Short mmCIF file of C-alpha atoms and ligand atoms in Angstrom, two decimals:
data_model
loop_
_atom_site.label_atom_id
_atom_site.label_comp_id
_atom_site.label_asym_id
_atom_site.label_seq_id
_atom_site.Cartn_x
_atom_site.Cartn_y
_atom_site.Cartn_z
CA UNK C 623 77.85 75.56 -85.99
CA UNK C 624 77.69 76.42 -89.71
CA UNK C 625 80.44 74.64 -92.24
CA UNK C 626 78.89 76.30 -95.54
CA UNK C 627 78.38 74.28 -98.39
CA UNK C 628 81.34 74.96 -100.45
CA UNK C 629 82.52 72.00 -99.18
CA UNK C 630 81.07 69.98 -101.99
CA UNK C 631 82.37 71.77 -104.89
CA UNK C 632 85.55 70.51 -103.88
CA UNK C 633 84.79 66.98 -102.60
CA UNK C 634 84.52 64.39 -105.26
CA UNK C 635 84.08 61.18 -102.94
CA UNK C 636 81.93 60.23 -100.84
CA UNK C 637 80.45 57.09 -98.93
CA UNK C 638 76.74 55.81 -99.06
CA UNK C 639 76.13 53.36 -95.81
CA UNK C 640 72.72 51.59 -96.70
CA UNK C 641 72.57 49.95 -93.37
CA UNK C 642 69.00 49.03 -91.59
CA UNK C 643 66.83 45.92 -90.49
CA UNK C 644 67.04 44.70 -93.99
CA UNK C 645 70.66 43.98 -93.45
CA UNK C 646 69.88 41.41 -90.82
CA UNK C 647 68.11 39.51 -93.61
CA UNK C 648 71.09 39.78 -95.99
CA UNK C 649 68.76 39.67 -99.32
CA UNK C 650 67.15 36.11 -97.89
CA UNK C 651 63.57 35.11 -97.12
CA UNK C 652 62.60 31.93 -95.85
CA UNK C 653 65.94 30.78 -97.35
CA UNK C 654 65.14 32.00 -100.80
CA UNK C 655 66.70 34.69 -102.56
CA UNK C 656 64.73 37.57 -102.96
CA UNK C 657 66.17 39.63 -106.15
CA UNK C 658 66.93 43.26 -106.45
CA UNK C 659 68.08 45.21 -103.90
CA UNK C 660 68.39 43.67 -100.23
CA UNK C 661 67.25 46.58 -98.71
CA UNK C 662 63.89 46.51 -100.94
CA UNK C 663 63.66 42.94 -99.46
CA UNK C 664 60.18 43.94 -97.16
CA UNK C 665 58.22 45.17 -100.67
CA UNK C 666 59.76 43.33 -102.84
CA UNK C 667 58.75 39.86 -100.58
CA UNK C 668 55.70 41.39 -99.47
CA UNK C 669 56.30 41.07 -96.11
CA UNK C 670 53.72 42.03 -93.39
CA UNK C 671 54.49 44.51 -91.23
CA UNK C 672 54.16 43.24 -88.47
CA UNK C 673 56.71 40.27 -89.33
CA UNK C 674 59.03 42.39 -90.62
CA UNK C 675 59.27 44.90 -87.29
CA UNK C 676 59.87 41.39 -85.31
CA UNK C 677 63.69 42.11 -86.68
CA UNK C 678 63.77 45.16 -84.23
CA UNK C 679 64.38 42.32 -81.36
CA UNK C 680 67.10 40.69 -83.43
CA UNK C 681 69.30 44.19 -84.28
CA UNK C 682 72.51 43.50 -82.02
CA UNK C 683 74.59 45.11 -83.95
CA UNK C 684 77.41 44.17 -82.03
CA UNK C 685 80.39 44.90 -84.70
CA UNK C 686 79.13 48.13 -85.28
CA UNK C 687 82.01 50.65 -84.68
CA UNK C 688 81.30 54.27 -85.75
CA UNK C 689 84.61 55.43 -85.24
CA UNK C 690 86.55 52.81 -87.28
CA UNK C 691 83.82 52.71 -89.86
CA UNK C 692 84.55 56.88 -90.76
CA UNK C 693 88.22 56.69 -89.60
CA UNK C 694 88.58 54.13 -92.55
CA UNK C 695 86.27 56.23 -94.88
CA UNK C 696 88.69 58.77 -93.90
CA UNK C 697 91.56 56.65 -94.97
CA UNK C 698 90.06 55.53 -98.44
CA UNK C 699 89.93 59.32 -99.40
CA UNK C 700 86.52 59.51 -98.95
CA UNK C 701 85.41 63.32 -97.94
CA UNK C 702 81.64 62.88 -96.73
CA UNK C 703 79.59 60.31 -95.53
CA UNK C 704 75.96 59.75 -96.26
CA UNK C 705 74.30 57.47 -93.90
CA UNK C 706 70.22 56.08 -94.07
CA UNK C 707 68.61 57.88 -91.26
CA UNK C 708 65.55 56.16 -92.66
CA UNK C 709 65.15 54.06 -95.67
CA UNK C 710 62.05 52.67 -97.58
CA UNK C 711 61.18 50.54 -94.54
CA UNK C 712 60.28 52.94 -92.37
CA UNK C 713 62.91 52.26 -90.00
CA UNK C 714 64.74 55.14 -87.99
CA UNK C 715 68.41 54.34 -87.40
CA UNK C 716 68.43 57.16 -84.94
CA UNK C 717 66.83 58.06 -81.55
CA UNK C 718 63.70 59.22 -83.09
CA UNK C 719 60.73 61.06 -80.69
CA UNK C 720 57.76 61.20 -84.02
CA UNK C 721 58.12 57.39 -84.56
CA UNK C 722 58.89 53.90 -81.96
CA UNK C 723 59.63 52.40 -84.45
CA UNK C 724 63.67 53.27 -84.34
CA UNK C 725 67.01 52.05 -83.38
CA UNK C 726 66.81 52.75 -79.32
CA UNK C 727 63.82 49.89 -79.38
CA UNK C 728 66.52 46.89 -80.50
CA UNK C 729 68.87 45.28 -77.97
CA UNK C 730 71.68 47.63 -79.42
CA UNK C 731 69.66 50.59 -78.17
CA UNK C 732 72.43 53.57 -79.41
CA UNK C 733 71.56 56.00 -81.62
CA UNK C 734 74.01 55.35 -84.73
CA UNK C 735 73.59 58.38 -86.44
CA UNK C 736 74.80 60.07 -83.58
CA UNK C 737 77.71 57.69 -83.35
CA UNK C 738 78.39 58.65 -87.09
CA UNK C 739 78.02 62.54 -87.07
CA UNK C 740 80.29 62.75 -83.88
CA UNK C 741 83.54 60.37 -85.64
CA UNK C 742 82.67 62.57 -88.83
CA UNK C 743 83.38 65.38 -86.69
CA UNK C 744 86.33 63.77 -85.35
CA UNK C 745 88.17 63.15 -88.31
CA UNK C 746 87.11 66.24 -90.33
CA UNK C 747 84.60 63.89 -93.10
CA UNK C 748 81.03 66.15 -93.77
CA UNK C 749 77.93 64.13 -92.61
CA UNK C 750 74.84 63.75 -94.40
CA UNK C 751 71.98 62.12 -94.12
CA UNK C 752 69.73 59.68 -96.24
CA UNK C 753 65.88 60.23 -95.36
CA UNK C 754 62.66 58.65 -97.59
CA UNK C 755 60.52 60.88 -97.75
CA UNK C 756 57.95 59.50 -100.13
CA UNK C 757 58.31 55.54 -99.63
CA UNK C 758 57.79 54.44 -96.23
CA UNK C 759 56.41 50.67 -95.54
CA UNK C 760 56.14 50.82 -92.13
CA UNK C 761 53.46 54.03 -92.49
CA UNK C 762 49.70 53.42 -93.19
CA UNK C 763 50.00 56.64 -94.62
CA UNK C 764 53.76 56.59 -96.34
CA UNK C 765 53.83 55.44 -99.95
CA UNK C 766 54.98 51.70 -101.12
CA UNK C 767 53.05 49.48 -99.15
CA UNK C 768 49.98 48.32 -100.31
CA UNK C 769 50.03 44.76 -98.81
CA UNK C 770 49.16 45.88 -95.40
CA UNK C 771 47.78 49.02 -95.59
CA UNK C 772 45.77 48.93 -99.27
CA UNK C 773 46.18 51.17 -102.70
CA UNK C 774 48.16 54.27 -102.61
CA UNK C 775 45.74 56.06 -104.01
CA UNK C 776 43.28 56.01 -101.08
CA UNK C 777 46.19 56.99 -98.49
CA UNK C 778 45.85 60.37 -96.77
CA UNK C 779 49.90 61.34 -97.94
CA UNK C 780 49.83 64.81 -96.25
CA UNK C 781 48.89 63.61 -93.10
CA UNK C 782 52.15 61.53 -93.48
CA UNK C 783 54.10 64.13 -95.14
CA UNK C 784 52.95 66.38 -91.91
CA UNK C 785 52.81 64.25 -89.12
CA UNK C 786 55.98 61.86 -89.76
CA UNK C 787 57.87 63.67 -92.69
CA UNK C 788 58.27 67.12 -91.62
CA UNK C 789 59.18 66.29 -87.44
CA UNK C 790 61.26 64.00 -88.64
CA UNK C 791 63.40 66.13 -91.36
CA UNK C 792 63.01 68.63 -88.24
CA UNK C 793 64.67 65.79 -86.03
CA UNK C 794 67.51 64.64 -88.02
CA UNK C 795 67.93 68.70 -88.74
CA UNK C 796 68.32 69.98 -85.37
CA UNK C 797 69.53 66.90 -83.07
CA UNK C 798 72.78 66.26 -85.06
CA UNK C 799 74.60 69.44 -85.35
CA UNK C 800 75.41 70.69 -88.92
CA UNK C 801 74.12 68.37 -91.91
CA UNK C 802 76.46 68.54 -95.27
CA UNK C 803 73.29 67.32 -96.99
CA UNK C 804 69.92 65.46 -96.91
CA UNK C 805 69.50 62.89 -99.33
CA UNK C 806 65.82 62.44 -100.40
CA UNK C 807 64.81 59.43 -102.80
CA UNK C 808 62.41 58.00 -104.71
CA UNK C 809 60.23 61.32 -104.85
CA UNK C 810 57.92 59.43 -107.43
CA UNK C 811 54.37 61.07 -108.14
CA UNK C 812 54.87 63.22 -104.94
CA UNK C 813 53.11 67.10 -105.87
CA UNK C 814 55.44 69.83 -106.90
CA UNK C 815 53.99 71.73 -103.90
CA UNK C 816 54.98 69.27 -101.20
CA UNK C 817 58.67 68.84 -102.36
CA UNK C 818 58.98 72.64 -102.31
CA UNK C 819 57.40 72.46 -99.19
CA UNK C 820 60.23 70.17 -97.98
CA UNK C 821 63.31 72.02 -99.69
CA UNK C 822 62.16 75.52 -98.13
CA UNK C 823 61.81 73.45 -94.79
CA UNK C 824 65.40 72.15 -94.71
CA UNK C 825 66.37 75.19 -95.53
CA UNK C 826 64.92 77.36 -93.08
CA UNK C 827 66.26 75.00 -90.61
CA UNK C 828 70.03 74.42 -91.98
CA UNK C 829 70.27 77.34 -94.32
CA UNK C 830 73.74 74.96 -95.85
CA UNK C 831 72.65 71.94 -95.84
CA UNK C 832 72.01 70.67 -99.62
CA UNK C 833 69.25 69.17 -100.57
CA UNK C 834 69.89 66.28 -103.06
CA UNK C 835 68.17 66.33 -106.45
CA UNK C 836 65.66 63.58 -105.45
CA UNK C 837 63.92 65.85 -103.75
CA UNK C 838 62.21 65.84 -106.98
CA UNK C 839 61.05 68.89 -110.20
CA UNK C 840 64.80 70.20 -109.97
CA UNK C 841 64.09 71.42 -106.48
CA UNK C 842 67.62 69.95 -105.22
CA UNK C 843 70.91 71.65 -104.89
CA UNK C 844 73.01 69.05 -107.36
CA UNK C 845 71.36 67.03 -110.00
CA UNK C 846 71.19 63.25 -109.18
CA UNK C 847 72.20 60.63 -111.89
CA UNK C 848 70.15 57.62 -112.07
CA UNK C 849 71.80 55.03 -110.18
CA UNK C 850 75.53 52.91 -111.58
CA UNK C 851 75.15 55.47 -114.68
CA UNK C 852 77.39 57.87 -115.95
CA UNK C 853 76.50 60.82 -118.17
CA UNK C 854 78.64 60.84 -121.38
CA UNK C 855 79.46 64.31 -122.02
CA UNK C 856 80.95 66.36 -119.41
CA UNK C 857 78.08 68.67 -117.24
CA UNK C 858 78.90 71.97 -115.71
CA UNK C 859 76.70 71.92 -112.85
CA UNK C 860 76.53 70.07 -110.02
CA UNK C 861 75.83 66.66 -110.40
CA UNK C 862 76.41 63.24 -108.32
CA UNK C 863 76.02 59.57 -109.40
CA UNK C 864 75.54 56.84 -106.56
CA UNK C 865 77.37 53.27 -107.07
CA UNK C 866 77.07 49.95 -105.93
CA UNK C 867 80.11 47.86 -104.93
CA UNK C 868 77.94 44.57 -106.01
CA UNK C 869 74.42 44.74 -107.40
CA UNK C 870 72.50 45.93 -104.08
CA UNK C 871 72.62 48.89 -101.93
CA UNK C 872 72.30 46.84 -98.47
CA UNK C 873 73.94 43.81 -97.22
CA UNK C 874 73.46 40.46 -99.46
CA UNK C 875 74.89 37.37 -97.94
CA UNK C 876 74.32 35.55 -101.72
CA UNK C 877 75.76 38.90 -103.64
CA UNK C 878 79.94 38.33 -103.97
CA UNK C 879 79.62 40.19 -107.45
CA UNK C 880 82.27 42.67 -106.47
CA UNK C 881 83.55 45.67 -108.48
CA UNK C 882 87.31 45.51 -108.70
CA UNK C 883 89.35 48.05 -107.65
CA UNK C 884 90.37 49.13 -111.17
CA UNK C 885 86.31 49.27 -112.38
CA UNK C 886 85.76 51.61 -109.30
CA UNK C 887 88.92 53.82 -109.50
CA UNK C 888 88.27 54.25 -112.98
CA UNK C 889 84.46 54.89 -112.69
CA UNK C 890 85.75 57.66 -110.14
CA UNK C 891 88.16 59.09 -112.71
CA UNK C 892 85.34 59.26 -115.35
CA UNK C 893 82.48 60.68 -112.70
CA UNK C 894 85.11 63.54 -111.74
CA UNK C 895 86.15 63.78 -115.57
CA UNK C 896 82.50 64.76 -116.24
CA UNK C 897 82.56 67.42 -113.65
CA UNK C 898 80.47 65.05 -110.98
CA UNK C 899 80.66 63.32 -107.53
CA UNK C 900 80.98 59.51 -106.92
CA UNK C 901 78.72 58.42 -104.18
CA UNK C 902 79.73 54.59 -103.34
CA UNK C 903 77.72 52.38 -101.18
CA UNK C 904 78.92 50.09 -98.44
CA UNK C 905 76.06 47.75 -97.25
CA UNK C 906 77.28 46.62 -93.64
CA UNK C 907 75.98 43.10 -92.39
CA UNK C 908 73.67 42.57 -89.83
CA UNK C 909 76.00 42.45 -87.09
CA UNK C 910 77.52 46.48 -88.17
CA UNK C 911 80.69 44.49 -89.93
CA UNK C 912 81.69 45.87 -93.71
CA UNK C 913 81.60 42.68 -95.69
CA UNK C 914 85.33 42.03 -96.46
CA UNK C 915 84.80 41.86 -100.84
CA UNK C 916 84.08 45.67 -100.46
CA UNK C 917 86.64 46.88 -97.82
CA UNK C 918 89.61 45.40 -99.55
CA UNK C 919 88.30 47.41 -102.81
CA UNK C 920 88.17 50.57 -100.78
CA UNK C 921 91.38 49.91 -99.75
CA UNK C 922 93.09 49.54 -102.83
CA UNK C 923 91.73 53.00 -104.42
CA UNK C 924 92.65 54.59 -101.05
CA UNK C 925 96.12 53.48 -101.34
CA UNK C 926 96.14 54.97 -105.15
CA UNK C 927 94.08 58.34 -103.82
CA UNK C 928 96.89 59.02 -100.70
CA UNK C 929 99.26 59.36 -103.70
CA UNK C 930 96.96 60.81 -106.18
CA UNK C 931 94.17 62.90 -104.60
CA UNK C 932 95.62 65.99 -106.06
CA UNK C 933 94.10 64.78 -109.26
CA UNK C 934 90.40 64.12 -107.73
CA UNK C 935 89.86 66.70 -105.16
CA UNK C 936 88.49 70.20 -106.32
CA UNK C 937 88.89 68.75 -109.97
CA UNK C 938 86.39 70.66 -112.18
CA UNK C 939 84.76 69.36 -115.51
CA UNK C 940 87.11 68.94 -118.51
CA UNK C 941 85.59 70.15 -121.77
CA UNK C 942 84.35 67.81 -123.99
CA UNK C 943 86.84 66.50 -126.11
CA UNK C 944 85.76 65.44 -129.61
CA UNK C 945 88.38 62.38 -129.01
CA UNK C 946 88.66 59.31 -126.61
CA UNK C 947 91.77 59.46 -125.83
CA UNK C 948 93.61 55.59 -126.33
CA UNK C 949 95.54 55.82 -122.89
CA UNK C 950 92.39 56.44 -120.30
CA UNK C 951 90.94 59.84 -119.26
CA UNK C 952 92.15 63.34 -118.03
CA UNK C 953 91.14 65.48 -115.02
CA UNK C 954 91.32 69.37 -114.51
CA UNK C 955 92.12 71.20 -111.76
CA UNK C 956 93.36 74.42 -113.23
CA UNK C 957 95.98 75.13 -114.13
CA UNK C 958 96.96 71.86 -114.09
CA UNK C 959 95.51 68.74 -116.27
CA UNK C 960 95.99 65.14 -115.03
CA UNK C 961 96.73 62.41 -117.52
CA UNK C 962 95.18 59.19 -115.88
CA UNK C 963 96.87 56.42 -117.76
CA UNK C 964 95.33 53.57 -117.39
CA UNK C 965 96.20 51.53 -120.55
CA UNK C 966 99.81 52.02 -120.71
CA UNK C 967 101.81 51.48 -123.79
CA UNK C 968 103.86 49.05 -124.56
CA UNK C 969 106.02 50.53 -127.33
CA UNK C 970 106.59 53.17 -128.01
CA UNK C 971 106.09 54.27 -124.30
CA UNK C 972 104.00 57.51 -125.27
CA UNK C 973 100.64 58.98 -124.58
CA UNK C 974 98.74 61.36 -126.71
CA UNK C 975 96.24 64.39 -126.89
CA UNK C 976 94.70 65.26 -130.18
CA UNK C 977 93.51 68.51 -130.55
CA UNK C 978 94.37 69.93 -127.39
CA UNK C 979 96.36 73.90 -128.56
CA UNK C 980 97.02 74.58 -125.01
CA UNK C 981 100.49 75.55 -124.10
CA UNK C 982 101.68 73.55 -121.59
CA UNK C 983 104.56 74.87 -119.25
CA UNK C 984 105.66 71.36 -117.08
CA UNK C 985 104.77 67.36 -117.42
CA UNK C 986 105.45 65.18 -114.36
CA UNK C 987 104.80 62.10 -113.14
CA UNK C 988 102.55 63.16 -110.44
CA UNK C 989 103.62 60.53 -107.26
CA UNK C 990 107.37 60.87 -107.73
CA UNK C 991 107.37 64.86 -109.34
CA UNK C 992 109.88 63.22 -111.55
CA UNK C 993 110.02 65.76 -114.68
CA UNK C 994 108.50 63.91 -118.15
CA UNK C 995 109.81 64.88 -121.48
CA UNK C 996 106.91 66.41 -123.62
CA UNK C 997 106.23 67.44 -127.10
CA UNK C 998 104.26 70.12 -129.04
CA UNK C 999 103.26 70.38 -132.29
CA UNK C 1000 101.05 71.68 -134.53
CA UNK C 1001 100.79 69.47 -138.31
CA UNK C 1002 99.53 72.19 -140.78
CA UNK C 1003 98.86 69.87 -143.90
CA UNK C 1004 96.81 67.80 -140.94
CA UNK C 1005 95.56 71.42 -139.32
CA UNK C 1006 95.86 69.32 -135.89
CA UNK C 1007 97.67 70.09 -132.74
CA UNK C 1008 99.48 67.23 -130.40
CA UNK C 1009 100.48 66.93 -127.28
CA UNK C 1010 102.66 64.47 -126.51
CA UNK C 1011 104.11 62.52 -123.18
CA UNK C 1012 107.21 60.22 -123.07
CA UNK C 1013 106.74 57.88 -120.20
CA UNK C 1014 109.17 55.84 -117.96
CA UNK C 1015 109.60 52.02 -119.43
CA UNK C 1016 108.17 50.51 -116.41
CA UNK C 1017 104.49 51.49 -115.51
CA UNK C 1018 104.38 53.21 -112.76
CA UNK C 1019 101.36 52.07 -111.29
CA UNK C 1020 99.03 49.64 -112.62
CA UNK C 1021 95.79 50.89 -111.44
CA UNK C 1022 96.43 54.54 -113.38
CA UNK C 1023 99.85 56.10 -113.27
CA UNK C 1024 99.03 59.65 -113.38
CA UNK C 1025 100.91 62.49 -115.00
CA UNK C 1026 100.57 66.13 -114.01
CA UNK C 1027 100.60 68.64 -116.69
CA UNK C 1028 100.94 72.64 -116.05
CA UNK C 1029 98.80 74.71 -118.57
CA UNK C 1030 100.06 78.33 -119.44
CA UNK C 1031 96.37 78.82 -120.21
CA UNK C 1032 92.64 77.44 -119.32
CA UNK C 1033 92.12 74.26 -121.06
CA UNK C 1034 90.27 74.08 -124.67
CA UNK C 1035 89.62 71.68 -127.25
CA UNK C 1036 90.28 71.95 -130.93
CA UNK C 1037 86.72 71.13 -132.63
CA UNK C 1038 86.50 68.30 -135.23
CA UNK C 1039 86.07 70.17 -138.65
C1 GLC K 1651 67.14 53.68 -105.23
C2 GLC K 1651 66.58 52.68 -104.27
C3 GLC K 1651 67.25 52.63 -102.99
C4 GLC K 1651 68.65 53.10 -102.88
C5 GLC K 1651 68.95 54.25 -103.78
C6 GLC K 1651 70.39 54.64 -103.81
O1 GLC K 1651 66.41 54.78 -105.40
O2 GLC K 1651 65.20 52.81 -104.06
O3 GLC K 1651 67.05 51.40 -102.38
O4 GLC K 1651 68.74 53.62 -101.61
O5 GLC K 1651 68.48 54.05 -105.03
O6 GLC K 1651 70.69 55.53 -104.83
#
């Protein structure tokens, strides 16, 4: 039953599915746009309760497919899945026996993060699950909603924390077979005492699955980046950052602000540059459907990762260069470097490393293993080294043509003196 954890040092990408009641509303309330994220849509509206759990009747889902939905993820090069067992709402997207007030009450009645975990099983993609463990609107209890059940501050939390929190973790823990990892948010003012509490529980119920840094006071197994940001210098341990396809975690029928392929491929070059893990979010509709803007994206980086992956899977961080290099980034998966090109030159057709005194055995061009002519060289007056890659006329590939390099030795920087 156990898969370890190692599994994460080596996967780089992953998919967030922020799917709930919220996505029936698509971001919309009484036909007004409610801003920020769609899935915040019940606090952010302040919508009663018991309004909001009407929307239980209304979940159909009748496009949802779990199998096509991870056999895809599966096809984009995506290597874990991390699906909202509960969000902020309250809502349980599984078969849940602590609260009613889950998926098996709506018309749709199946238990989708069942559905998920058994096609991640079937085509080898870890599952993990999302849980709020702080926010929950629906509880009088939970934190966040103050509109129907009065000020946080006079809510009995550990009675929550106890009597929802902890069966439910317990749930999701023991019901679905091995979990990669549980992904707590928004741990807020939650005491030090209960999120310890909460790691040592997961723990002592899936000794491997990680706990995501959320969890809050460094507690979690990987540091989580705030979310859409990207640290600037490379960090060593293990880190994640979680991005948005369009402005809003679940489904917006008024967001059509789409990344483009190239922003996301290239945000996933930089994340796994920095030694971290890109976490990118699908929002499905109402209905279960992926809303086409995003799919075609996926597809167009998983069409660049079937020919590339080498470069992004079980890459480690690159030290810290004290240049930006003009042509686009590098990954490292030793002994090899990966030159991701994504500005490619127009004369002369050459790419450059400053300050890199590595000796380098072999340059190709990674999707065709064609052999690249290369040049060494060390200017004395100058006291810096080059490395230098002469490139085929015609790019390659648009998105980021990608040469391999084969280091004689572990990769170092020259510092800036
Ligand atoms: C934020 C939001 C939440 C979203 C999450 C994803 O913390 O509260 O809606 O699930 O980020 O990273």
């Amino acid at each position: 039953m156990t898969q370890g954890n190692s599994w994460f040092s080596k996967a780089r990408y992953g998919m967030f599915i922020h799917w709930g009641l919220y996505s029936l509303m698509s971001g919309v309330y009484n036909g007004k746009e409610v801003p920020y994220g769609a899935e915040w849509i019940m606090k952010n509206a302040r919508i009663p309760f018991e309004e909001y759990s009407k929307l239980v009747s209304d979940f159909r889902a009748e496009n949802f497919d779990a199998d096509a939905f991870v056999r895809s993820a599966k096809e984009w090069g995506m290597e874990y899945l991390v699906f909202t067992a509960k969000h902020h709402d309250g809502f349980c997207m599984y078969h849940s026996e602590v609260s009613d007030y889950n998926i098996s009450k709506t018309p749709f009645g199946r238990d989708a993060v069942r559905e998920l975990m058994e096609a991640c099983k079937k085509y080898g993609v870890v599952f993990c699950v999302y849980y709020s463990q702080m926010q929950d609107w629906a509880d009088p209890n939970g934190w966040g909603n103050d509109w129907d059940f009065g000020p946080d501050s006079e809510k009995d939390f550990e009675a929550y924390f106890r009597g929802k929190v902890k069966p439910q973790v317990k749930e999701l823990l023991t019901n679905y077979g091995p979990i990669g990892m549980i992904w707590f948010d928004t741990p807020y003012t939650m005491p030090k005492e209960l999120c310890q509490e909460l790691r040592d529980y997961v723990k002592e119920l899936q000794p491997d699955c990680l706990v995501s840094g959320r969890v809050g006071y460094g507690l979690g197994d990987f540091r989580e980046i705030p979310d859409n940001e990207t640290p600037v210098l490379t960090f060593h341990k293990p880190w994640e950052t979680p991005v948005t396809m369009n402005n809003t975690w679940g489904f917006s029928e008024r967001d059509h602000e789409w990344k483009s392929a190239e922003t996301i491929q290239h945000k996933l070059v930089t994340i796994v540059q920095k030694g971290g893990h890109l976490l990118l979010n699908i929002g499905p509709d109402g209905t279960g459907a992926v809303p086409e803007g995003s799919s075609q994206v996926l597809q167009e980086v998983g069409a660049w990762m079937q020919e590339n992956g080498e470069s992004i899977y079980e890459a480690i961080g690159v030290p810290d260069n004290a240049y930006q290099l003009r042509f686009g980034q590098i990954t490292y998966r030793p002994p090899y470097l990966y030159m991701h090109v994504f500005n490619y030159p127009r004369f002369p057709h050459e790419i450059m490393i400053v300050g890199m005194p590595v000796k380098v055995k072999e340059v190709t061009l990674l999707k065709t293993g064609e052999p690249l002519t290369f040049i060494q060289s060390y200017e004395i007056a100058r006291d810096e080294y080059r490395f230098r890659v002469i490139l085929p006329e015609a790019c390659p590939d648009p998105l980021d043509t990608v040469v391999k390099v084969e280091l004689e030795e572990p990769l170092t920087f020259q510092p800036l003196n």
